[in-house]
Coordinates of C-alpha atoms in Angstrom, one line a residue:
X1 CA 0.0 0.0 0.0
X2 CA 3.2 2.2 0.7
X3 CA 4.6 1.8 -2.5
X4 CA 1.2 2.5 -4.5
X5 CA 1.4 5.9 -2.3
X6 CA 4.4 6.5 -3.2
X7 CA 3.8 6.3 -7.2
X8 CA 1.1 8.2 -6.5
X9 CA 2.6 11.3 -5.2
X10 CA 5.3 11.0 -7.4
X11 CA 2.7 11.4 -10.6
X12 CA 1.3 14.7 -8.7
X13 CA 4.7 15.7 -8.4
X14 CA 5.4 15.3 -12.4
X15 CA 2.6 16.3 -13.4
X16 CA 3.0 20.4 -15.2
X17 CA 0.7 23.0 -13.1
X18 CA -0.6 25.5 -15.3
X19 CA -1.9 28.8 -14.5
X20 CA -5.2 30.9 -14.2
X21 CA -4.1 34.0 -15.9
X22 CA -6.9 37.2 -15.9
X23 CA -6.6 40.8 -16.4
X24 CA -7.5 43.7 -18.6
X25 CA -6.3 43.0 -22.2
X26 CA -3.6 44.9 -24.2
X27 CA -3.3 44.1 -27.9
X28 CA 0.2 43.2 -29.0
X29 CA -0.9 41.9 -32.1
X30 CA -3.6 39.3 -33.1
X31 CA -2.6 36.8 -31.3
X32 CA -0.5 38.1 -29.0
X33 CA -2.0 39.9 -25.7
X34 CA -1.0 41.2 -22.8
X35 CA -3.4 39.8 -20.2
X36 CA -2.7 42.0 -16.8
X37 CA 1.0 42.0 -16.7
X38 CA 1.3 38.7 -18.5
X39 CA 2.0 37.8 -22.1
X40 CA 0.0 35.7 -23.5
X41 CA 0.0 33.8 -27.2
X42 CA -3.2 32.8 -28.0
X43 CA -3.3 28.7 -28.4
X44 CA -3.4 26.9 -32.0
X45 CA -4.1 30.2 -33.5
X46 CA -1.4 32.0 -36.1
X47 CA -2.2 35.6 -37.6
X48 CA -0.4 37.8 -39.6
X49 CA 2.9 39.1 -38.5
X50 CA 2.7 43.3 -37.8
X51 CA 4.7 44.0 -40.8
X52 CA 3.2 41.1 -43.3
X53 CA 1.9 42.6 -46.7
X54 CA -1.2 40.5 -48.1
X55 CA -2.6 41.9 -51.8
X56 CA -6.2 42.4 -53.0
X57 CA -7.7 41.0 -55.7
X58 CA -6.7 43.1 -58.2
X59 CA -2.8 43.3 -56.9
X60 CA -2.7 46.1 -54.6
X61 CA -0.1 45.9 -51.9
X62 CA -2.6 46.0 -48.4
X63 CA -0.9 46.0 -45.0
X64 CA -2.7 43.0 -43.7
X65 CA -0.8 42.3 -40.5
X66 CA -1.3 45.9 -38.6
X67 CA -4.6 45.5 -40.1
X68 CA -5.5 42.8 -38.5
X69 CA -4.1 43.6 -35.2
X70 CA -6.3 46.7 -35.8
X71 CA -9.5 44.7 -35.4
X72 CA -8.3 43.0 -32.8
X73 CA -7.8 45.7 -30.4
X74 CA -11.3 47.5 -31.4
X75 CA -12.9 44.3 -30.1
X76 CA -10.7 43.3 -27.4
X77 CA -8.7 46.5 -26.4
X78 CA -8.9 47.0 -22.6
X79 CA -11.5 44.5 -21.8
X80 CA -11.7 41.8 -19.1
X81 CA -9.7 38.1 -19.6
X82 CA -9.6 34.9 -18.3
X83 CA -7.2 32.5 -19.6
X84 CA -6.3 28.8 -19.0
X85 CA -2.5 28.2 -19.9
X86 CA -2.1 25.0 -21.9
X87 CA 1.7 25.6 -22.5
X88 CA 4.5 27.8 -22.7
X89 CA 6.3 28.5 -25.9
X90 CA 9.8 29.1 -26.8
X91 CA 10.2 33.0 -25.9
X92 CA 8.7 32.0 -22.5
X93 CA 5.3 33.3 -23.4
X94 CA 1.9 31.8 -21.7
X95 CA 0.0 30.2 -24.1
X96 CA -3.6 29.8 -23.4
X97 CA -7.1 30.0 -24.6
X98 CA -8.6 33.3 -23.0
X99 CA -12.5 34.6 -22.9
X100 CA -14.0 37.9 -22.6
X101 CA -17.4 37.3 -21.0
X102 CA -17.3 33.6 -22.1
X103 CA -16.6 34.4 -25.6
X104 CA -13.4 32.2 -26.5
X105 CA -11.0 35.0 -27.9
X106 CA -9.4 33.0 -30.4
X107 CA -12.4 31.3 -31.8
X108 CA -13.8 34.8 -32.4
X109 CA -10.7 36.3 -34.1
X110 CA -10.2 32.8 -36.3
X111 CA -14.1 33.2 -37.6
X112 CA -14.0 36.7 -38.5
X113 CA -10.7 35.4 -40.8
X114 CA -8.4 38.1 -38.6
X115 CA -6.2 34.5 -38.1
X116 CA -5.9 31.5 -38.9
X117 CA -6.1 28.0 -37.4
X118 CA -2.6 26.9 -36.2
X119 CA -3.4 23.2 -36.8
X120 CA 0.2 22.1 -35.8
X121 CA -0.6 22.6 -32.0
X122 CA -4.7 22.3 -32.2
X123 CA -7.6 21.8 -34.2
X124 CA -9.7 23.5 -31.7
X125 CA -10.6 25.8 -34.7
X126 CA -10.5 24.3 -38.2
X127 CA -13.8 24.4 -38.6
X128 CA -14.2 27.9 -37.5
X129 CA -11.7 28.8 -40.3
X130 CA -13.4 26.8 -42.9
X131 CA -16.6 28.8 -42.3
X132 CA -14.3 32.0 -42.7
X133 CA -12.8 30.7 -45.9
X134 CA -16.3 30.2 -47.7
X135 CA -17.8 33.3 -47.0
X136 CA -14.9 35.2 -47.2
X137 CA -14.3 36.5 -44.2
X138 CA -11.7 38.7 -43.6
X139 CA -8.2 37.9 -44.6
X140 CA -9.5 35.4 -46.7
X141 CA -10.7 38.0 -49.8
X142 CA -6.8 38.7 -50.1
X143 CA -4.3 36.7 -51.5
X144 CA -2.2 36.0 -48.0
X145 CA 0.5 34.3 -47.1
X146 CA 0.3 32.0 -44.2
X147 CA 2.5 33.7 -41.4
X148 CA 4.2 30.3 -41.3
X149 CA 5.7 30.6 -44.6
X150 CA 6.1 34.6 -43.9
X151 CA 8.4 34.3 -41.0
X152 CA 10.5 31.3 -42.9
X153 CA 11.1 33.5 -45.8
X154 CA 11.4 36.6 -43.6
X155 CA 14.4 34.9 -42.0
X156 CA 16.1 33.5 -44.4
X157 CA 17.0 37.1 -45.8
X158 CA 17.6 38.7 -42.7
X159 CA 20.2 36.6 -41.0
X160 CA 23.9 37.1 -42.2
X161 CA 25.0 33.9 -43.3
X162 CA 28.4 35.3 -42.0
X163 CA 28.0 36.8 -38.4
X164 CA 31.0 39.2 -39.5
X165 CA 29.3 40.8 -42.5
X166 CA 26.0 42.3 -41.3
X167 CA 25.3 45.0 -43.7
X168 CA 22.4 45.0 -46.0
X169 CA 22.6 45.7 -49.2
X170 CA 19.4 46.4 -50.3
X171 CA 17.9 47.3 -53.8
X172 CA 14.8 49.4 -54.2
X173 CA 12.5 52.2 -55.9
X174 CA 14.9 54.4 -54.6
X175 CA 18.0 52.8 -55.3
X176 CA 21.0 50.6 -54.0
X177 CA 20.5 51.3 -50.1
X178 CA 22.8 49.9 -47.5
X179 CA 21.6 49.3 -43.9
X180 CA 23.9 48.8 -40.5
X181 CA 22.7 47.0 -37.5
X182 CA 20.6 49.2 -35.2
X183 CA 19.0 51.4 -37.5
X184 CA 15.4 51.9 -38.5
X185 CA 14.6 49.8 -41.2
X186 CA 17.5 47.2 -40.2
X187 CA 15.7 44.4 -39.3
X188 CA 12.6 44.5 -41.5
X189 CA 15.1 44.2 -44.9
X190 CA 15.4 41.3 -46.2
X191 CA 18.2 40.5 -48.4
X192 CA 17.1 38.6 -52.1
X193 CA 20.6 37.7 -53.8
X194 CA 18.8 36.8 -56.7
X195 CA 18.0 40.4 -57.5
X196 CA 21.6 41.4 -56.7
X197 CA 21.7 42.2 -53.0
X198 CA 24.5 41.5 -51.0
X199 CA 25.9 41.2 -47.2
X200 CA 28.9 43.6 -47.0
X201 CA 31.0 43.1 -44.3
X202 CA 31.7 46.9 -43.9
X203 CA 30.3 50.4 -45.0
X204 CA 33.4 51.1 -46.9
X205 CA 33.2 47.5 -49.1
X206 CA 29.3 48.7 -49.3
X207 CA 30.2 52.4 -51.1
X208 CA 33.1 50.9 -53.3
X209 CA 30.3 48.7 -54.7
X210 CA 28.1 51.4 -55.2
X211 CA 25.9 51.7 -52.7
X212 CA 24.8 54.3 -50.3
X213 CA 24.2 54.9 -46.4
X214 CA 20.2 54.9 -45.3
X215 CA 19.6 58.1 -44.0
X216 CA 17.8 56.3 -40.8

């Protein structure tokens, strides 16, 4: 009978104690809150990223990410949450499904197509999307990429394949740009070798090859 207590006790011990998290909601982004002074990443949802560029149907460029996050906080801005943590993800962040007068948070954002179903770590709401997806809700009437794929191909042009050569030659509308470390548009730039830009590993090897200092 000892050793059955014993076994016992030792499950309890194992076992992962997750928290009641409540507060009043701050929008980071779609699915990312600030519940009370806790972050919280909203479970087996995935929306946009802030600076993610979706199109419309007839090509326009639409800024679908701060959009997004947009209707987010209209709805949710400042109200009353309670969460139940289900896990905790690699940057340490709560995640957890959270209500606002019993209205499931995520289930509400994922049927008005402001994110999508995260199917990897739930299908708590693949059937909400699917209902999004034929009536168009939301993203859905713009050609989007799934943040998945956006952040893969985000990172692959932002991280120097040779920690000593950081700069970031960049080609655009208004020219051959380069950007060091620390300023404004830095870490949003992605680098397409393809179209011809290049690491440099200082801004001296960047202006012999023709290209010039951002001004921020």
């Amino acid at each position: 009978m000892l050793r059955i207590c014993s076994a016992l006790v030792l499950i309890c011990v194992c076992l992962p104690v997750w928290a009641e998290v409540s507060g009043l909601v701050r929008v980071i982004d779609a699915d990312t809150l600030d519940v009370g002074d806790t972050r919280v990443r909203l479970h087996a949802i995935d929306a946009p990223e802030q600076d993610q560029i979706c199109q419309t149907e007839h090509g326009f460029d639409f800024a679908c990410g701060a959009w997004a996050s947009a209707q987010v906080a209209d709805q949710f801005e400042g109200a009353f949450a309670r969460c139940t943590q289900m896990d905790t993800d690699r940057y340490g962040r709560v995640v957890a499904i959270c209500r606002v007068n019993g209205v499931d948070i995520g289930q509400e954002i994922v049927s008005q197509g402001l994110a999508f179903a995260y199917r990897r770590y739930g299908m708590d709401y693949d059937l909400d999307e699917k209902s999004a997806y034929v009536a168009d809700r939301g993203l859905h009437g713009f050609r989007v990429q799934s943040p998945a794929q956006f952040r893969q191909t985000r990172a692959k042009g932002r991280i120097p394949p040779d920690p000593s050569c950081r700069i970031k030659g960049n080609i655009s509308k208004n020219g051959r740009i380069f950007h060091v470390p620390g300023q404004e548009f830095y870490e949003r730039t992605g680098i397409n070798t393809a179209k011809g830009e290049r690491w440099f590993c200082s801004p001296a090897e960047a202006r012999a090859a023709g290209w010039r200092a951002a001004r921020r």
